[in-house]
Amino acid sequence: MAESFLMNTGARIPSVGLGTWQIEHGAVSDAIYAAVKVGYRHIDSAVAYRNQKEVGLALKKLFEDGVVKRDDLFITSKLWPGNHAPEDVLEDIVTSLEDLQLDYLDLYLIHGPIRIKKGTMFIPENLIPTDIPATWGAMEKLYYSGKARAIGVSNFSCKKLEDLLAVAHVPPAVNQVECHPVWQQEKLRKLCHSTGVHLSAYSPLGSPGSPGYSGPSILSNPIVISIAEESQKTPAQVALRWGLQMGQSVLPKSANETRIKENFDIFDWSIPDDLMAKFSLINQVRLLKIEFAINPQSGYNTLEDLWDGEVDTGNKRTEPEDHSDFLRCFS
Ligand SMILES: NC(=O)c1ccc[n+]([C@@H]2O[C@H](COP(=O)([O-])OP(=O)(O)OC[C@H]3O[C@@H](n4cnc5c(N)ncnc54)[C@H](OP(=O)(O)O)[C@@H]3O)[C@@H](O)[C@H]2O)c1
């Protein structure tokens, strides 16, 4: 069985999930089928990815073919930014459940601290300020109803997570954020660890070539390459394994069967401490800054506002971390 991490709900989140952003409609079914056959048990989805219906068809086929049962899988989806109003949150998850042909989600996330007017397109003109406490109240109702077995957030900085924890009756189980060797989220990881919020890493390979991403490559980073050579693994495997050893689940996207397999072959080996320490020498850059959210209508006037100062440190990490605590979370 694949390894997993304990969430604050008492349930476990698989440590590797298949990302589905930018998988073309015609390729979704094959990618999910191949991934589940290899052993993936977590599929990360969102209405924003515009392929949820195809994800649902792929899941239906897996169940009909007897490859897995619903309860074997962990399915995540996310609240559309136009449906933050408390009265719209239930309808939003119902739409996702219909698309996915499921009765419940294992994890439902506020996709980000970014909101647009209801029924409008995701463009800067439609941005409006968030009211996270109000939206979270409606998320909590979904949790109590059982439609979402865990609720969480995505793209939340330390400050935004702390603000939410201060008002939440149900604490978020997960904060899904950009995290990889080039943006290691040291401060956020420490906060998540101390507050019992699981950090789940999106774009764990740096989302090469994706719109909105800019900055150095992970897979051609000389330190990552040297660790991969010493470990006799690929740079992608080393980047993903680094994530697991830091205590986070990782969500690599691939539509290619060979790479889907490669990205899951990260369990029966580990990066030794001396090589783990080398990741601290990598310059830190947030690759997805979401500049379009900087607009007077959103309430974010600068990137500093959106990320509460957690943009680029321009610094190398200085001290190697002790990850022994996180390793205890492994099953
Ligand atoms: N919550 C959020 O706001 C948010 C934001 C971004 C992403 N996400 C989630 O996180 C998932 C993963 O992030 P991502 O899609 O941005 O990027 P990623 O997983 O870091 O990178 C995906 C890219 O890497 C390639 N790739 C995959 N495996 C590889 C390997 N072994 N060697 C070389 N290249 C490889 C893929 O190409 P092929 O397909 O051709 O293999 C694809 O171009 C998303 O799909 C989505 O589910 C969430």
Coordinates of C-alpha atoms and ligand atoms in Angstrom, one line a residue:
M1 CA 0.0 0.0 0.0
A2 CA 1.1 3.5 -0.8
E3 CA 2.2 5.6 2.1
S4 CA -0.1 8.3 3.5
F5 CA -0.2 11.1 6.1
L6 CA -2.6 11.5 9.0
M7 CA -4.9 14.5 8.8
N8 CA -6.5 16.3 11.8
T9 CA -9.8 14.6 10.9
G10 CA -8.3 11.2 11.8
A11 CA -8.5 10.2 8.1
R12 CA -5.3 9.7 6.0
I13 CA -4.3 11.5 2.8
P14 CA -2.3 9.5 0.3
S15 CA 1.2 10.9 0.0
V16 CA 1.1 10.9 -3.8
G17 CA -1.8 12.2 -5.8
L18 CA -2.3 12.7 -9.6
G19 CA -2.7 16.3 -10.6
T20 CA -5.3 16.8 -13.3
W21 CA -4.8 20.5 -14.3
Q22 CA -4.1 20.8 -18.0
I23 CA -4.8 17.2 -18.8
E24 CA -6.7 17.3 -22.1
H25 CA -10.2 16.0 -22.1
G26 CA -9.3 13.0 -24.3
A27 CA -6.4 12.0 -22.2
V28 CA -8.0 12.2 -18.7
S29 CA -9.4 8.7 -18.7
D30 CA -6.2 7.0 -19.8
A31 CA -4.1 9.0 -17.3
I32 CA -6.4 8.3 -14.3
Y33 CA -6.8 4.7 -15.3
A34 CA -3.0 4.2 -15.7
A35 CA -2.3 6.0 -12.4
V36 CA -4.8 4.0 -10.3
K37 CA -3.4 0.7 -11.9
V38 CA 0.1 1.8 -10.8
G39 CA -1.1 2.5 -7.3
Y40 CA -2.2 6.1 -7.0
R41 CA -5.1 6.5 -4.7
H42 CA -5.5 10.3 -4.7
I43 CA -6.9 12.3 -7.6
D44 CA -6.6 16.1 -7.3
S45 CA -9.4 17.8 -9.3
A46 CA -11.2 21.2 -9.5
V47 CA -14.0 22.7 -11.5
A48 CA -11.5 25.3 -12.6
Y49 CA -9.6 22.7 -14.5
R50 CA -12.6 22.2 -16.9
N51 CA -12.2 18.5 -17.1
Q52 CA -14.0 17.3 -14.0
K53 CA -16.7 15.5 -16.0
E54 CA -14.0 13.5 -17.7
V55 CA -12.5 12.7 -14.3
G56 CA -15.9 11.5 -13.2
L57 CA -16.2 9.2 -16.3
A58 CA -12.8 7.8 -15.6
L59 CA -13.7 7.1 -11.9
K60 CA -17.0 5.5 -13.0
K61 CA -15.1 3.2 -15.4
L62 CA -12.6 2.2 -12.7
F63 CA -15.5 1.3 -10.3
E64 CA -17.4 -0.6 -13.1
D65 CA -14.3 -2.5 -14.1
G66 CA -13.7 -3.5 -10.5
V67 CA -10.2 -2.0 -10.4
V68 CA -11.0 -0.1 -7.2
K69 CA -13.9 0.7 -5.0
R70 CA -15.0 4.3 -4.1
D71 CA -13.7 4.0 -0.6
D72 CA -10.2 3.0 -1.9
L73 CA -9.8 6.4 -3.5
F74 CA -9.2 9.9 -2.1
I75 CA -10.8 12.5 -4.3
T76 CA -10.1 16.3 -3.8
S77 CA -12.0 19.1 -5.5
K78 CA -12.1 22.9 -5.0
L79 CA -14.6 25.7 -4.6
W80 CA -14.9 27.9 -7.6
P81 CA -13.9 31.5 -6.8
G82 CA -17.3 32.8 -7.9
N83 CA -19.1 30.7 -5.3
H84 CA -17.6 32.1 -2.1
A85 CA -20.9 33.5 -0.9
P86 CA -22.1 31.2 1.9
E87 CA -25.4 30.5 0.1
D88 CA -23.5 29.3 -3.0
V89 CA -21.1 26.9 -1.4
L90 CA -23.5 24.0 -1.2
E91 CA -24.5 24.3 -4.8
D92 CA -20.8 24.4 -5.8
I93 CA -20.0 21.1 -4.2
V94 CA -23.2 19.5 -5.5
T95 CA -22.0 20.5 -9.1
S96 CA -18.6 19.0 -8.5
L97 CA -20.2 15.8 -7.0
E98 CA -22.4 15.5 -10.1
D99 CA -19.5 16.0 -12.4
L100 CA -17.4 13.5 -10.6
Q101 CA -20.4 11.1 -10.1
L102 CA -19.7 10.8 -6.4
D103 CA -21.7 11.0 -3.2
Y104 CA -18.9 12.7 -1.2
L105 CA -15.5 14.2 -1.5
D106 CA -12.6 13.2 0.6
L107 CA -11.3 16.8 0.6
Y108 CA -12.9 20.0 -0.5
L109 CA -10.7 23.2 -0.6
I110 CA -11.3 26.9 -0.9
H111 CA -9.2 27.2 -4.1
G112 CA -7.6 30.4 -3.0
P113 CA -8.0 33.6 -1.1
I114 CA -9.2 35.1 -4.4
R115 CA -12.9 35.8 -5.2
I116 CA -14.8 36.9 -8.3
K117 CA -18.4 38.0 -8.7
K118 CA -20.8 35.1 -9.0
G119 CA -21.5 33.9 -12.5
T120 CA -18.6 35.8 -14.0
M121 CA -15.4 34.8 -15.8
F122 CA -12.1 34.5 -14.0
I123 CA -10.7 37.8 -15.2
P124 CA -9.3 40.8 -13.2
E125 CA -12.4 43.0 -13.8
N126 CA -14.5 40.5 -11.9
L127 CA -12.4 40.3 -8.7
I128 CA -14.0 41.3 -5.4
P129 CA -12.6 41.0 -1.8
T130 CA -12.9 37.7 0.0
D131 CA -14.8 37.1 3.2
I132 CA -13.0 33.9 4.3
P133 CA -14.7 33.5 7.7
A134 CA -18.2 33.6 6.0
T135 CA -17.1 31.2 3.3
W136 CA -15.5 28.9 5.8
G137 CA -18.7 28.8 7.9
A138 CA -20.4 27.3 4.8
M139 CA -17.5 24.9 4.2
E140 CA -18.0 23.7 7.8
K141 CA -21.6 22.9 7.1
L142 CA -20.4 20.6 4.2
Y143 CA -18.1 18.9 6.6
Y144 CA -20.9 18.3 9.1
S145 CA -23.2 17.1 6.3
G146 CA -20.7 14.5 5.2
K147 CA -20.5 15.8 1.6
A148 CA -16.9 16.7 2.3
R149 CA -15.1 14.3 4.7
A150 CA -12.3 16.9 5.1
I151 CA -12.2 20.6 4.3
G152 CA -9.3 22.8 3.7
V153 CA -7.8 25.7 1.9
S154 CA -5.3 26.4 -0.9
N155 CA -2.8 29.2 -1.6
F156 CA -3.0 30.4 1.9
S157 CA 0.0 32.3 3.4
C158 CA 0.9 31.9 7.1
K159 CA -1.1 35.0 8.0
K160 CA -4.2 33.9 6.1
L161 CA -4.0 30.4 7.7
E162 CA -3.5 31.9 11.2
D163 CA -6.5 34.3 10.7
L164 CA -8.6 31.3 9.6
L165 CA -7.5 29.1 12.5
A166 CA -8.5 31.9 14.9
V167 CA -12.1 31.8 13.8
A168 CA -12.7 28.2 12.6
H169 CA -14.8 25.8 14.5
V170 CA -13.5 23.0 12.2
P171 CA -9.8 23.7 11.5
P172 CA -8.7 23.2 7.9
A173 CA -7.3 19.7 7.4
V174 CA -5.1 20.8 4.5
N175 CA -3.4 23.8 2.9
Q176 CA -2.6 22.9 -0.7
V177 CA 0.2 25.3 -1.9
E178 CA 3.0 25.6 -4.4
C179 CA 5.9 23.7 -2.9
H180 CA 9.0 22.1 -4.4
P181 CA 12.8 22.4 -4.0
V182 CA 12.8 25.9 -5.5
W183 CA 10.0 27.2 -3.2
Q184 CA 10.3 25.1 -0.1
Q185 CA 7.7 27.0 2.1
E186 CA 9.9 26.6 5.2
K187 CA 7.9 29.0 7.3
L188 CA 4.5 27.7 6.2
R189 CA 5.6 24.1 6.7
K190 CA 6.6 24.9 10.3
L191 CA 3.2 26.6 10.9
C192 CA 1.3 23.8 9.4
H193 CA 3.2 21.3 11.5
S194 CA 2.6 23.2 14.7
T195 CA -1.1 23.6 14.1
G196 CA -1.9 20.2 12.7
V197 CA -2.7 21.4 9.2
H198 CA -1.4 19.0 6.5
L199 CA 0.7 20.7 3.8
S200 CA 0.0 19.3 0.3
A201 CA 2.3 20.3 -2.5
Y202 CA 1.0 21.4 -5.8
S203 CA 3.3 21.9 -8.8
P204 CA 5.9 19.6 -7.1
L205 CA 7.9 19.6 -10.4
G206 CA 7.6 23.3 -10.9
S207 CA 4.9 23.0 -13.5
P208 CA 7.4 23.4 -16.4
G209 CA 6.0 25.6 -19.2
S210 CA 2.7 26.3 -17.6
P211 CA 1.0 29.7 -18.0
G212 CA 1.6 32.1 -15.1
Y213 CA 4.7 30.3 -13.9
S214 CA 8.1 32.0 -14.1
G215 CA 11.4 31.4 -12.6
P216 CA 14.1 28.7 -12.4
S217 CA 13.6 25.1 -13.4
I218 CA 13.5 22.4 -10.8
L219 CA 14.3 19.5 -13.1
S220 CA 17.4 21.2 -14.5
N221 CA 18.6 22.6 -11.2
P222 CA 22.2 21.5 -10.8
I223 CA 21.7 20.6 -7.1
V224 CA 18.6 18.5 -7.9
I225 CA 20.5 16.9 -10.8
S226 CA 23.5 16.0 -8.7
I227 CA 21.3 14.5 -6.0
A228 CA 19.5 12.5 -8.7
E229 CA 22.8 11.2 -10.1
E230 CA 24.0 10.2 -6.7
S231 CA 20.7 8.5 -5.9
Q232 CA 20.5 6.9 -9.4
K233 CA 17.0 8.4 -9.8
T234 CA 15.5 11.0 -12.1
P235 CA 15.3 14.7 -11.1
A236 CA 11.5 14.4 -10.9
Q237 CA 11.7 11.4 -8.5
V238 CA 14.2 13.3 -6.3
A239 CA 12.0 16.4 -6.2
L240 CA 9.0 14.3 -5.3
R241 CA 10.8 12.2 -2.7
W242 CA 12.2 15.4 -1.1
G243 CA 8.6 16.4 -0.6
L244 CA 7.6 13.2 1.1
Q245 CA 10.6 13.3 3.4
M246 CA 9.7 16.9 4.3
G247 CA 6.3 15.5 5.4
Q248 CA 4.1 16.8 2.6
S249 CA 1.9 15.0 0.1
V250 CA 2.8 15.7 -3.5
L251 CA 0.5 16.1 -6.5
P252 CA 2.5 15.6 -9.7
K253 CA 0.5 15.9 -12.9
S254 CA 1.4 13.8 -15.9
A255 CA -0.6 12.6 -18.9
N256 CA 2.2 10.2 -19.9
E257 CA 2.0 6.6 -18.7
T258 CA 5.8 6.3 -18.4
R259 CA 6.1 9.5 -16.3
I260 CA 3.0 8.5 -14.2
K261 CA 4.8 5.3 -13.2
E262 CA 8.1 7.2 -12.7
N263 CA 6.5 9.7 -10.4
F264 CA 5.0 6.9 -8.2
D265 CA 8.3 5.0 -7.9
I266 CA 9.4 6.9 -4.9
F267 CA 8.6 4.7 -2.0
D268 CA 11.2 2.0 -1.6
W269 CA 14.2 4.2 -1.3
S270 CA 15.0 7.5 0.4
I271 CA 17.4 10.5 0.1
P272 CA 20.0 10.2 2.8
D273 CA 20.4 13.1 5.3
D274 CA 23.6 14.4 3.7
L275 CA 21.9 14.8 0.4
M276 CA 18.7 16.2 1.9
A277 CA 20.9 18.9 3.5
K278 CA 21.9 20.0 0.0
F279 CA 18.4 21.2 -0.9
S280 CA 18.9 24.0 1.6
L281 CA 21.5 25.5 -0.9
I282 CA 18.8 26.2 -3.5
N283 CA 17.7 29.8 -4.1
Q284 CA 14.1 30.2 -3.3
V285 CA 11.6 31.7 -5.8
R286 CA 7.8 31.4 -5.8
L287 CA 7.0 30.4 -9.4
L288 CA 3.3 31.1 -9.4
K289 CA 2.7 34.6 -8.1
I290 CA -0.8 35.1 -9.4
E291 CA -0.2 38.7 -10.5
F292 CA -3.6 39.0 -12.0
A293 CA -5.1 39.1 -8.6
I294 CA -3.3 42.4 -7.8
N295 CA -6.1 44.8 -8.5
P296 CA -7.9 47.5 -6.4
Q297 CA -11.1 45.5 -6.6
S298 CA -9.6 42.4 -5.0
G299 CA -8.3 44.3 -2.1
Y300 CA -4.8 43.2 -2.9
N301 CA -2.7 46.2 -4.0
T302 CA 0.6 44.4 -4.2
L303 CA 2.0 40.8 -4.3
E304 CA 3.1 41.4 -0.7
D305 CA -0.6 41.9 0.2
L306 CA -1.7 38.7 -1.5
W307 CA 1.1 36.5 -0.1
D308 CA 1.6 38.5 3.1
G309 CA 5.2 39.0 2.3
E310 CA 5.9 35.4 1.3
V311 CA 7.0 36.1 -2.2
D312 CA 10.7 35.7 -3.0
T313 CA 13.2 35.6 -0.3
G314 CA 16.0 35.7 -2.8
N315 CA 17.8 33.8 -0.1
K316 CA 19.1 30.4 0.2
R317 CA 17.8 28.4 3.1
T318 CA 20.4 28.6 5.7
E319 CA 19.8 25.8 8.1
P320 CA 19.0 22.2 7.2
E321 CA 15.8 21.1 8.8
D322 CA 15.2 18.2 11.2
H323 CA 12.5 16.2 9.5
S324 CA 12.3 13.3 11.9
D325 CA 9.0 14.6 13.3
F326 CA 7.4 14.5 9.9
L327 CA 8.6 11.0 9.1
R328 CA 6.6 9.8 12.1
C329 CA 3.5 10.7 10.1
F330 CA 4.2 8.0 7.5
S331 CA 2.1 4.9 7.8
Ligands
LIG1 N1 -4.5 24.6 -5.8 C1 -4.0 25.2 -6.8 O1 -4.1 26.5 -6.9 C2 -3.2 24.5 -7.8 C3 -2.3 25.2 -8.7 C4 -1.6 24.5 -9.5 C5 -1.6 23.1 -9.6 N2 -2.5 22.4 -8.7 C6 -2.6 20.9 -8.7 O2 -1.3 20.4 -8.7 C7 -1.1 19.5 -9.8 C8 0.3 19.5 -10.2 O3 0.8 20.7 -10.5 P1 1.1 21.2 -12.0 O4 0.2 20.5 -12.9 O5 1.0 22.7 -12.0 O6 2.6 20.9 -12.3 P2 3.7 19.7 -12.0 O7 3.0 18.5 -11.5 O8 4.7 20.3 -11.1 O9 4.3 19.5 -13.4 C9 3.6 19.0 -14.5 C10 4.4 19.0 -15.8 O10 5.6 18.2 -15.6 C11 5.6 17.2 -16.6 N3 6.1 16.0 -15.9 C12 5.4 15.2 -15.2 N4 6.2 14.2 -14.7 C13 7.4 14.4 -15.2 C14 8.6 13.7 -15.1 N5 8.7 12.6 -14.4 N6 9.7 14.2 -15.8 C15 9.6 15.3 -16.5 N7 8.5 16.0 -16.7 C16 7.4 15.6 -16.0 C17 4.2 17.1 -17.1 O11 4.2 16.7 -18.5 P3 3.5 15.4 -19.0 O12 2.1 15.5 -18.6 O13 3.8 15.4 -20.5 O14 4.2 14.2 -18.3 C18 3.7 18.5 -17.0 O15 4.1 19.3 -18.1 C19 -2.1 20.1 -10.8 O16 -2.3 19.3 -11.9 C20 -3.3 20.4 -10.0 O17 -4.0 19.2 -9.7 C21 -3.2 23.1 -7.8

